[in-house]
Short mmCIF file of C-alpha atoms and ligand atoms in Angstrom, two decimals:
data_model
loop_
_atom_site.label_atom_id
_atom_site.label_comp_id
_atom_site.label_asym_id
_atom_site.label_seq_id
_atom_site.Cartn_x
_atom_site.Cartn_y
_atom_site.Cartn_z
CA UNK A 1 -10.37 15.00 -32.47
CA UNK A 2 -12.03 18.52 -32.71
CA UNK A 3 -11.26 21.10 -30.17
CA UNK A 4 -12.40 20.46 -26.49
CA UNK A 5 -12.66 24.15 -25.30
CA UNK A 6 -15.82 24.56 -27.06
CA UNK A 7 -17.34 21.17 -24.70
CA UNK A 8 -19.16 22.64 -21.72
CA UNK A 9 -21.59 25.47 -22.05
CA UNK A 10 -20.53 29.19 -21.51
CA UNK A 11 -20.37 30.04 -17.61
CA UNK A 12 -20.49 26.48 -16.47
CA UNK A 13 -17.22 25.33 -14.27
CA UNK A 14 -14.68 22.61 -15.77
CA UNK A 15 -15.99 19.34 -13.53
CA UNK A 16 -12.32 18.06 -11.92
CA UNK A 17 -14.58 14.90 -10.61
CA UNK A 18 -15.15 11.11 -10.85
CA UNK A 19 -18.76 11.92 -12.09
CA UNK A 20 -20.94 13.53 -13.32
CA UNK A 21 -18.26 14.80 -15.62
CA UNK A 22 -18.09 17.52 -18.30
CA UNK A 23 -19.70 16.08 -21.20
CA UNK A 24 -18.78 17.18 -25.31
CA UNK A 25 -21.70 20.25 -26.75
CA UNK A 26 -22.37 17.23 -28.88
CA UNK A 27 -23.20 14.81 -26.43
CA UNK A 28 -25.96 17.49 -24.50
CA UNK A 29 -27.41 18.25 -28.24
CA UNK A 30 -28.36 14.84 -28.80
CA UNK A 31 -30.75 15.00 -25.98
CA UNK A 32 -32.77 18.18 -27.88
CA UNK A 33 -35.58 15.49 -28.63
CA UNK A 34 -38.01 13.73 -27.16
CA UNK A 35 -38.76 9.84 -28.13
CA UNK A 36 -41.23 7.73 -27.22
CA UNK A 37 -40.12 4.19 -25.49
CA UNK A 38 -41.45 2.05 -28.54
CA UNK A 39 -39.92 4.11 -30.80
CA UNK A 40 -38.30 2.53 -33.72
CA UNK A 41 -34.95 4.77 -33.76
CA UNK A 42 -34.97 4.42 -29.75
CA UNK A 43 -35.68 0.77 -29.85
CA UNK A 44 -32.73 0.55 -32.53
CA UNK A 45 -30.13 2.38 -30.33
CA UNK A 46 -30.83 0.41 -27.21
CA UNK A 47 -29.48 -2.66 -29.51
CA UNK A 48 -26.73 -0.85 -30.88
CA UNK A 49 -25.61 0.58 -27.46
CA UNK A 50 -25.40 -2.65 -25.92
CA UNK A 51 -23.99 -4.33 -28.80
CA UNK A 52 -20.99 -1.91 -28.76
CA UNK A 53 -20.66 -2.13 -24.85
CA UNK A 54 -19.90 -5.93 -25.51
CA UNK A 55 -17.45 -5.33 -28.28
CA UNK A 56 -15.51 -2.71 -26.25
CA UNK A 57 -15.10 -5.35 -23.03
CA UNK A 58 -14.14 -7.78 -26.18
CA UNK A 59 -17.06 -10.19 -25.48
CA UNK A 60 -17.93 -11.75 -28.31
CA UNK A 61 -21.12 -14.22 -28.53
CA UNK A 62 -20.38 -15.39 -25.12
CA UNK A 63 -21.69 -12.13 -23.57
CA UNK A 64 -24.42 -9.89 -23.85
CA UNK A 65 -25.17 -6.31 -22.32
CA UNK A 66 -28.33 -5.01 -19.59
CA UNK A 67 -28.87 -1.30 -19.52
CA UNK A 68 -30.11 -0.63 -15.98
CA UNK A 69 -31.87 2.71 -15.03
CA UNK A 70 -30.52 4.40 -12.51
CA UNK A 71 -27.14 5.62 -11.32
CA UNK A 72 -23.82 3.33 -11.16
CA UNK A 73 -24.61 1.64 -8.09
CA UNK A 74 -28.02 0.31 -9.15
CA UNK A 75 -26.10 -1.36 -11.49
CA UNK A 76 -23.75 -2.94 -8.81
CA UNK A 77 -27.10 -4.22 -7.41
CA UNK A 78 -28.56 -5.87 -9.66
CA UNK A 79 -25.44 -7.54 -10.87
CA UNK A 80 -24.41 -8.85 -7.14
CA UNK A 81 -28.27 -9.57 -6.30
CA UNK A 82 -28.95 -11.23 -9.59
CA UNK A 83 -26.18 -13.00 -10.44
CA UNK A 84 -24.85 -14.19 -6.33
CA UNK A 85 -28.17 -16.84 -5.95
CA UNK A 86 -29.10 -17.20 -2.21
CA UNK A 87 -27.34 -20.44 -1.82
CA UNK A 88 -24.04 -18.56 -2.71
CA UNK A 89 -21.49 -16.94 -1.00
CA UNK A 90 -19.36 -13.75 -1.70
CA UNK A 91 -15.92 -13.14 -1.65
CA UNK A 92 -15.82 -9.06 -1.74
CA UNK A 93 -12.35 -7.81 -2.18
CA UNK A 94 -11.93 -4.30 -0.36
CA UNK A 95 -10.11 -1.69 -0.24
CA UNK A 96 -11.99 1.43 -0.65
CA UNK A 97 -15.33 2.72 -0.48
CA UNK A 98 -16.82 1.00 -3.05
CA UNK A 99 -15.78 -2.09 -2.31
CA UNK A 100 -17.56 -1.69 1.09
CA UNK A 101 -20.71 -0.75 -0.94
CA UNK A 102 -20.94 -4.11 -2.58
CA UNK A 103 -20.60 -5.81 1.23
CA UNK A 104 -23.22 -3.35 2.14
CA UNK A 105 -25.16 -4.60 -0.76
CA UNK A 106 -25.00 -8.20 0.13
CA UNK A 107 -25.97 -7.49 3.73
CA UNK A 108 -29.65 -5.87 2.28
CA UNK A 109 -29.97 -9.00 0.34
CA UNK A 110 -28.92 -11.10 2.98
CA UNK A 111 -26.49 -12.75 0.92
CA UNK A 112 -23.77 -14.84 2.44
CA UNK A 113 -20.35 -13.03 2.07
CA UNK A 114 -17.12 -12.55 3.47
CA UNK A 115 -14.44 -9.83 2.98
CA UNK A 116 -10.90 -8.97 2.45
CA UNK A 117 -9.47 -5.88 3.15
CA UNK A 118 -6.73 -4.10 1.83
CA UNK A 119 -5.57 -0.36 3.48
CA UNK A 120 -7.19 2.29 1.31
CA UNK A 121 -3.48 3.60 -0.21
CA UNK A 122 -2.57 -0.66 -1.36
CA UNK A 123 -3.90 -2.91 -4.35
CA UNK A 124 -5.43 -5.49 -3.18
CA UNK A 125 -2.84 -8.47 -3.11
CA UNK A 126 -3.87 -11.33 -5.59
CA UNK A 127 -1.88 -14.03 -3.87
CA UNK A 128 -4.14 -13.50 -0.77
CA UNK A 129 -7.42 -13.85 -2.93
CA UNK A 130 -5.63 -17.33 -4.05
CA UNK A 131 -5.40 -18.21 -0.03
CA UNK A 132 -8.97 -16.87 0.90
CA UNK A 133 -10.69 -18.96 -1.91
CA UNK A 134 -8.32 -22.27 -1.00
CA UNK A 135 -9.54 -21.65 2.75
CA UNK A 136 -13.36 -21.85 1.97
CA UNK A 137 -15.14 -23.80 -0.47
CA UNK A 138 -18.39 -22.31 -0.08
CA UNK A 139 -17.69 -19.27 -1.68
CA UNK A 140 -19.25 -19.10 -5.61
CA UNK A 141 -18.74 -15.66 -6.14
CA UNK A 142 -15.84 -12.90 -5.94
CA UNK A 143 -16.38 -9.27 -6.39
CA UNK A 144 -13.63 -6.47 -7.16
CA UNK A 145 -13.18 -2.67 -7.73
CA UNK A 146 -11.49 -1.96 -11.02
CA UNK A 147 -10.33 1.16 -10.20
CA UNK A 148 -11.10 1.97 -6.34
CA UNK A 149 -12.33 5.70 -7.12
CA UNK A 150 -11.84 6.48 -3.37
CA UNK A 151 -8.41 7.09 -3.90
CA UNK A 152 -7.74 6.35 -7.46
CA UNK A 153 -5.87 2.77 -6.46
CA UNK A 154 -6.06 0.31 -9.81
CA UNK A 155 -6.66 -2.83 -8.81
CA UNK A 156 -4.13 -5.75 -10.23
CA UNK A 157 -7.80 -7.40 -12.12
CA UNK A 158 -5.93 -9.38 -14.50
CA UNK A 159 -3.79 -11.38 -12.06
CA UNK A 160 -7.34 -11.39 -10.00
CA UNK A 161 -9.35 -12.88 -12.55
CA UNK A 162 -6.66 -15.60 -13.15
CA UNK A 163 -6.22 -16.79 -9.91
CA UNK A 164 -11.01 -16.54 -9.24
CA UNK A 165 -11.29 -18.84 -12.97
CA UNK A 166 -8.20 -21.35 -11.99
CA UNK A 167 -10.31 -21.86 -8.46
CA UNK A 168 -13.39 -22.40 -10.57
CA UNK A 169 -15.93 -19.29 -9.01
CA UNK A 170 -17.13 -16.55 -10.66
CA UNK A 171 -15.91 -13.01 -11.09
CA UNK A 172 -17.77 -9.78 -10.58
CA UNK A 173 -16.04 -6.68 -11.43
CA UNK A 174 -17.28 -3.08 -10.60
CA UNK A 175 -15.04 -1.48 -13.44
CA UNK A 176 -17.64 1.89 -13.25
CA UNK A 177 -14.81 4.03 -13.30
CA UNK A 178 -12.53 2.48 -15.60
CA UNK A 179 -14.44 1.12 -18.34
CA UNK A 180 -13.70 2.69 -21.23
CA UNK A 181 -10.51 4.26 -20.61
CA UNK A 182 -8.23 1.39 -18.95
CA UNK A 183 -8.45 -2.13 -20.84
CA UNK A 184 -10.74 -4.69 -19.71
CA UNK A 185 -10.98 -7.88 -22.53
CA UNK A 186 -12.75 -10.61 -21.88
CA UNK A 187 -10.38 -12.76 -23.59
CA UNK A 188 -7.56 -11.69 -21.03
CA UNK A 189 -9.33 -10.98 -17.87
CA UNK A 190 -12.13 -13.84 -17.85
CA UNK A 191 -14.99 -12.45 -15.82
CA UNK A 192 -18.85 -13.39 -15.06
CA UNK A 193 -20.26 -9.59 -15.52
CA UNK A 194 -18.32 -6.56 -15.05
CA UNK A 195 -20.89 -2.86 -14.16
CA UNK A 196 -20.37 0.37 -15.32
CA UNK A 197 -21.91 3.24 -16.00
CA UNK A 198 -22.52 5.87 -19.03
CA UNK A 199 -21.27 8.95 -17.16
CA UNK A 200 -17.73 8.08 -16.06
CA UNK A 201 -14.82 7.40 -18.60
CA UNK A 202 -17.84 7.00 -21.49
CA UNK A 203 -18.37 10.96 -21.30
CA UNK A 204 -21.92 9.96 -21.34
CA UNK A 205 -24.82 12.29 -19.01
CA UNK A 206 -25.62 10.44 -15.47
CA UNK A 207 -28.95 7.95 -15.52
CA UNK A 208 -28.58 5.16 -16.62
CA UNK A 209 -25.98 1.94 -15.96
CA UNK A 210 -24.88 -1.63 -17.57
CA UNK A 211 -24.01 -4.84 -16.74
CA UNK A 212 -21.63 -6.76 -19.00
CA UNK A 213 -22.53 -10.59 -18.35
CA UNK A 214 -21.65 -14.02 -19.73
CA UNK A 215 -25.11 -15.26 -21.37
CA UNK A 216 -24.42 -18.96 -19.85
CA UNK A 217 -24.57 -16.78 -16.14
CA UNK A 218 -27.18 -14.41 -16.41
CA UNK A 219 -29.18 -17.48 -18.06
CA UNK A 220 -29.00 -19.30 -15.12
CA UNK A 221 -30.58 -16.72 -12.55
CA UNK A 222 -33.56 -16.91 -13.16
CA UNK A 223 -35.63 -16.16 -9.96
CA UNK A 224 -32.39 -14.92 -7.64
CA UNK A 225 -33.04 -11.41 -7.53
CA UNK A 226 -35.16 -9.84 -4.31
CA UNK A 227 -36.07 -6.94 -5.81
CA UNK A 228 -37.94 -6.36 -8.76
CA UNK A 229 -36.95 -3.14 -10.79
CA UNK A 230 -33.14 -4.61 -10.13
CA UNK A 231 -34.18 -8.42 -11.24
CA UNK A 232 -31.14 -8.41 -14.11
CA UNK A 233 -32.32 -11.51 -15.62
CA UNK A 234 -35.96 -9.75 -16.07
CA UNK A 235 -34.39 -7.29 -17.45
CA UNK A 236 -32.43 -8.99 -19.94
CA UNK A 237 -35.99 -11.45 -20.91
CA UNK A 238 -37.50 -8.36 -21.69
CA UNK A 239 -35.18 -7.02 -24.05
CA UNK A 240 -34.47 -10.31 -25.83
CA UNK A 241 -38.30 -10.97 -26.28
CA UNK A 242 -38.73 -7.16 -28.14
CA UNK A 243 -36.02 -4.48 -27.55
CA UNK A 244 -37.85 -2.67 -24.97
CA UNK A 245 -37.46 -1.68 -21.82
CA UNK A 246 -38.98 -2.89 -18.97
CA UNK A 247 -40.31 0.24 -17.32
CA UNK A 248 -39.74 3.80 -18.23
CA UNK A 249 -36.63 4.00 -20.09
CA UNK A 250 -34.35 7.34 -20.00
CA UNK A 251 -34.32 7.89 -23.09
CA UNK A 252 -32.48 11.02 -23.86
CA UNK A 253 -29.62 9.45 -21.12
CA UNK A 254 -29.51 6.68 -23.70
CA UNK A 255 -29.53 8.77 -27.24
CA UNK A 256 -26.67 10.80 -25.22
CA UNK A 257 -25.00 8.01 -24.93
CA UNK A 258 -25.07 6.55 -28.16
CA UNK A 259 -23.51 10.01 -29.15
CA UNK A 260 -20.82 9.23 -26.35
CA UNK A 261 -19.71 6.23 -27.75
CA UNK A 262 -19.20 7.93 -31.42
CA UNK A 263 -16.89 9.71 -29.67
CA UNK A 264 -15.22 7.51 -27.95
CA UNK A 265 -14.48 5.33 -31.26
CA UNK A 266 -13.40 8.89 -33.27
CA UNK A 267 -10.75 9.41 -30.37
CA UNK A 268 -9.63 5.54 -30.96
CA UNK A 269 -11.72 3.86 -28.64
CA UNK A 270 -10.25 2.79 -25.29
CA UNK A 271 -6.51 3.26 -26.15
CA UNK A 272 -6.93 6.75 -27.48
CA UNK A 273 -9.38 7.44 -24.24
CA UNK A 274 -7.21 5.85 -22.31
CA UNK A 275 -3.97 7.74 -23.78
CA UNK A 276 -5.80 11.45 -22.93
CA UNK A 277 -6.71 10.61 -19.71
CA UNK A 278 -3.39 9.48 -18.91
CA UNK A 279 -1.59 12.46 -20.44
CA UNK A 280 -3.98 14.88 -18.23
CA UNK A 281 -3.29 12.78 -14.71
CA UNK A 282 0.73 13.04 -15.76
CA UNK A 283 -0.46 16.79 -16.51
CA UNK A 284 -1.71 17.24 -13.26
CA UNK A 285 0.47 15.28 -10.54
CA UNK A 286 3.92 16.91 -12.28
CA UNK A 287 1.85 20.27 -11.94
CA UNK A 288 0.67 19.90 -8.59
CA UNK A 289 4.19 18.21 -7.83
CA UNK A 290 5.83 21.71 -8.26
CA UNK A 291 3.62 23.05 -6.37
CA UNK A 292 5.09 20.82 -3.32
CA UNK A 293 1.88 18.88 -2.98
CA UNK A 294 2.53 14.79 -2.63
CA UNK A 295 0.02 12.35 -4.19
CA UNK A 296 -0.62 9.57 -1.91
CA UNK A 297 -0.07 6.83 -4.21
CA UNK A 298 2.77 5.79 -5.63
CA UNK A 299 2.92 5.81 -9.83
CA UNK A 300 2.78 2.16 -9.68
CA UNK A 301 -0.51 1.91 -8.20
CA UNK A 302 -1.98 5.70 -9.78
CA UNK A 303 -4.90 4.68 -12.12
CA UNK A 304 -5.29 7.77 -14.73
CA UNK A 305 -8.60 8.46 -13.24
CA UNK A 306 -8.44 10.75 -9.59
CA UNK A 307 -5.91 11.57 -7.93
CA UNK A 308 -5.49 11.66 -4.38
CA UNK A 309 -3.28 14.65 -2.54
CA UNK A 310 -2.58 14.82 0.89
CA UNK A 311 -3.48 18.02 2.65
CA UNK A 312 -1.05 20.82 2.84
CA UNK A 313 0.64 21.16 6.40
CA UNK A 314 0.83 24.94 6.07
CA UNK A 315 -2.21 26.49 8.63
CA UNK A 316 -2.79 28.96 5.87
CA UNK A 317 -4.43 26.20 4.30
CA UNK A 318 -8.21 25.90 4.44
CA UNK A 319 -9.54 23.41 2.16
CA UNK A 320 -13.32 25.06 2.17
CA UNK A 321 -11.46 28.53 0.96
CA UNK A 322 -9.35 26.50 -1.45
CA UNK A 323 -12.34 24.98 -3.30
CA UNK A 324 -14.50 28.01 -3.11
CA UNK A 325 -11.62 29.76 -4.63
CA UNK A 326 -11.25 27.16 -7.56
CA UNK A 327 -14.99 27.30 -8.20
CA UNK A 328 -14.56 30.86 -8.27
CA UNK A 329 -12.09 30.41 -11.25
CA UNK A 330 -14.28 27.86 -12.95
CA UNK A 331 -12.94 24.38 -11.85
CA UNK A 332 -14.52 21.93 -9.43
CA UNK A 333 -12.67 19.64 -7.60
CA UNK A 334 -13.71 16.72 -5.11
CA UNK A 335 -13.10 16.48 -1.41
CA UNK A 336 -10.90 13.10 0.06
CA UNK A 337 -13.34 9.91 1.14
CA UNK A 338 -10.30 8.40 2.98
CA UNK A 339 -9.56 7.22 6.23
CA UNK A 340 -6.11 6.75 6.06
CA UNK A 341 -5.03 10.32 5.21
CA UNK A 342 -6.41 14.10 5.41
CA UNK A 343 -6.84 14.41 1.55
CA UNK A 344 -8.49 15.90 -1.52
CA UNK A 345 -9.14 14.79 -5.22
CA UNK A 346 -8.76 15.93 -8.65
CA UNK A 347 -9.76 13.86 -11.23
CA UNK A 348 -8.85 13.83 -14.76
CA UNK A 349 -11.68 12.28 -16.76
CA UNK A 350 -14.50 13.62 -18.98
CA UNK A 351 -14.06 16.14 -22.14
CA UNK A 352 -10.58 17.48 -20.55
CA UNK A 353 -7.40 18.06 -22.33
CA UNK A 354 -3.97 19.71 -21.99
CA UNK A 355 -5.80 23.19 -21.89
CA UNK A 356 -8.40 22.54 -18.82
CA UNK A 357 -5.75 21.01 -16.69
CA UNK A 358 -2.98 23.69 -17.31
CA UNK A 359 -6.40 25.92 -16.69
CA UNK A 360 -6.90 24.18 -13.37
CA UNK A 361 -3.32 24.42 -12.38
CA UNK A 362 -3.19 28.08 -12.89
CA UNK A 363 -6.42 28.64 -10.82
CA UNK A 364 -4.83 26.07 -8.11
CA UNK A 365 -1.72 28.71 -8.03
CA UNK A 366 -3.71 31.78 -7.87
CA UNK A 367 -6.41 30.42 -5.34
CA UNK A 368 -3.22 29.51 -2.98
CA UNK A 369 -1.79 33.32 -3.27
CA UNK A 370 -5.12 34.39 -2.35
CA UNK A 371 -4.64 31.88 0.65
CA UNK A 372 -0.79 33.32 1.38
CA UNK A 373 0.40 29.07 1.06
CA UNK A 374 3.71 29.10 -0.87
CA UNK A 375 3.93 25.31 -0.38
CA UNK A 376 1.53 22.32 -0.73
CA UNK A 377 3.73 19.95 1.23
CA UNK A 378 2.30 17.81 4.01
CA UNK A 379 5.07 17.72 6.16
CA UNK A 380 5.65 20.52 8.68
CA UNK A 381 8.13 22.88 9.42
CA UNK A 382 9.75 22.65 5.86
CA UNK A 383 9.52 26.42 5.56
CA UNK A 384 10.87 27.09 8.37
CA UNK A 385 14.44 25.62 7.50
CA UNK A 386 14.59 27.69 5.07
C1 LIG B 1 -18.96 6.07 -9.34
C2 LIG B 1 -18.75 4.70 -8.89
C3 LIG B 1 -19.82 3.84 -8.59
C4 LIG B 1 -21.27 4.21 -8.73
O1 LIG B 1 -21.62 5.37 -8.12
P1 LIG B 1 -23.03 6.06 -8.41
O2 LIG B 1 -22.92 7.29 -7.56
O3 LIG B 1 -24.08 5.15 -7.99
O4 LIG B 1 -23.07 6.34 -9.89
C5 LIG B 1 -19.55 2.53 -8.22
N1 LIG B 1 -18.29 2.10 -8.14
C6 LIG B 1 -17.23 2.88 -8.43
C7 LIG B 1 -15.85 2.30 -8.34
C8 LIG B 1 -17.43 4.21 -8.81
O5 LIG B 1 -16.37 4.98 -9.10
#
């Protein structure tokens, strides 16, 4: 693959974040048009987009792709408001933020549901989904975080998806920020839909989603959706009758993202993705290791995504300075969502190699002489033995 230094334009910061993400020079150029929505070319890459979104999750004829406008979570919506009809019931599997979105969700669309709820630093435990669908019958549906981007967890979704087709409901995976990067086949991991969106591991610009869904499923929900703009199944009519769009299409979000995926096959599709990301999240936790900072996650549970450090003990420490400082120096970083622990987050996706996270690391040192820390540690008092 060609050089990534030259991917983000002059004077903007490296983007250390689950999304928006730096995105390749290549990937902003091929928004330098503009298209109408009939357009033949546009009409042609909608088709091709989806058609290559269904390959990648190794669907076959048994599946087809929805673009949705919007960000990620529109995506989520449509997928849980379309697909759960309002005689069924939810099982949403928790254990982070977004899982709690997707209750949140089901409570707008007054859709029965129930939860279970793993701490935000554990996988969610796929023996306990087996006893929570045993227990009640009237749940159709079950819902699950890929990769729980609150604190970079990675769900266990194979074992998951076993256990939800064996009980005979339906599986709903928000994979938005994994897809692409970590494996998800179809053949392997039998799912209903799985949502994602073009901006995460895709390298794509923010705007628009997808939803990944078995035809036989989104065939038969017709009339479940509430809402209109997020009716999936309308959606999907529309583009099966003539390509199009049902309302105003972002088009240079989609002709970006066409780009994306060219890029993402030329650096070997999601194994080669995969194998970067991974390399810059080993990059970054043996960097930031050194440093005396402790991830909260163990290895086994680290998805190659964000990771998660607990704050520094020292009272030199000021996490407002410490970002400022990194901006400063041309890297942004993301602040913690948890509940469980003081934290912060660095993540390791979009058009980042060796060079931007040895970058980062080297900013990280220098913001935290500026500070006077000497050691990232958590725990108290370890300077003082020495
Ligand atoms: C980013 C993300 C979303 C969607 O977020 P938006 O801000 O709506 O794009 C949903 N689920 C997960 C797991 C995510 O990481």
């Amino acid at each position: 693959m060609d050089t990534l230094s030259t991917n983000k334009t002059a004077g903007d910061p490296w983007l250390l974040t689950p999304g928006p993400l730096t995105t390749s020079a290549t990937v902003k150029a091929a928004m330098l048009h503009d298209w109408g929505s009939r357009d033949c070319a546009f009409i042609e890459a909608t088709a091709r987009v989806r058609a290559r979104l269904v390959e990648m999750a190794g669907g076959g004829d048994a599946y087809t792709c929805v673009p949705m406008q919007g960000s990620g979570t529109f995506a989520v919506e449509a997928m849980i408001g379309t697909l759960v009809p309002p005689a069924g019931k939810l099982l949403i599997l928790v254990n982070g933020a977004y899982g709690e979105r997707i209750a949140r969700i089901s409570r707008y669309y007054s859709r029965a549901h129930a939860t279970l709820t793993a701490p935000e630093d554990r996988a969610i435990d796929p023996a306990e989904v087996a006893a929570a669908l045993a227990k009640d019958p009237a749940i159709t549906h079950v819902a699950v975080v890929h990769c729980e981007t609150t604190s970079g967890v990675l769900n266990p979704i194979a074992e998951i998806a076993a256990i939800v087709a064996r009980a005979g409901r339906l599986l709903l995976i928000d994979a938005m920020s994994a897809f692409g990067a970590i494996e998800l086949d179809a053949a392997a991991v039998p799912f209903a839909a799985v949502a994602a969106s073009a901006n995460k591991c895709l390298e794509g610009v923010p705007g628009l989603g997808f939803v990944i869904v078995r035809k036989d499923a989104i065939a038969a929900s017709a009339g479940n959706a509430p809402s209109l703009s997020l009716d999936l199944h309308d959606q999907w009519q529309a583009m099966e009758k003539n390509g199009q769009w049902r309302f105003t299409p972002p088009t240079h979000v989609l002709f970006a993202f066409d780009r994306a995926l060219d890029e993402h096959a030329a650096e070997g599709g999601v194994a080669g993705r995969g194998a970067r990301y991974r390399a810059n999240c080993r990059l970054l936790i043996d960097g930031m290791t050194a440093l005396g900072f402790v991830p909260l996650l163990p290895a086994g549970l680290q998805a190659p995504i964000i990771v998660t450090f607990r704050m520094p003990a020292d009272p030199r420490f000021d996490f407002q300075l410490f970002y400022d400082g990194l901006v400063a120096r041309g890297y942004v970083i993301y602040p913690g969502k948890l509940t469980v622990a003081d934290s912060f987050r660095i993540g390791c996706i979009g058009r980042l190699g060796e060079p931007e996270m040895k970058g980062a690391l080297g900013a990280i040192r220098a913001t935290l002489a500026d500070m006077g820390v000497r050691d990232g540690s958590p725990e108290p008092a370890r300077r003082a033995a020495g």
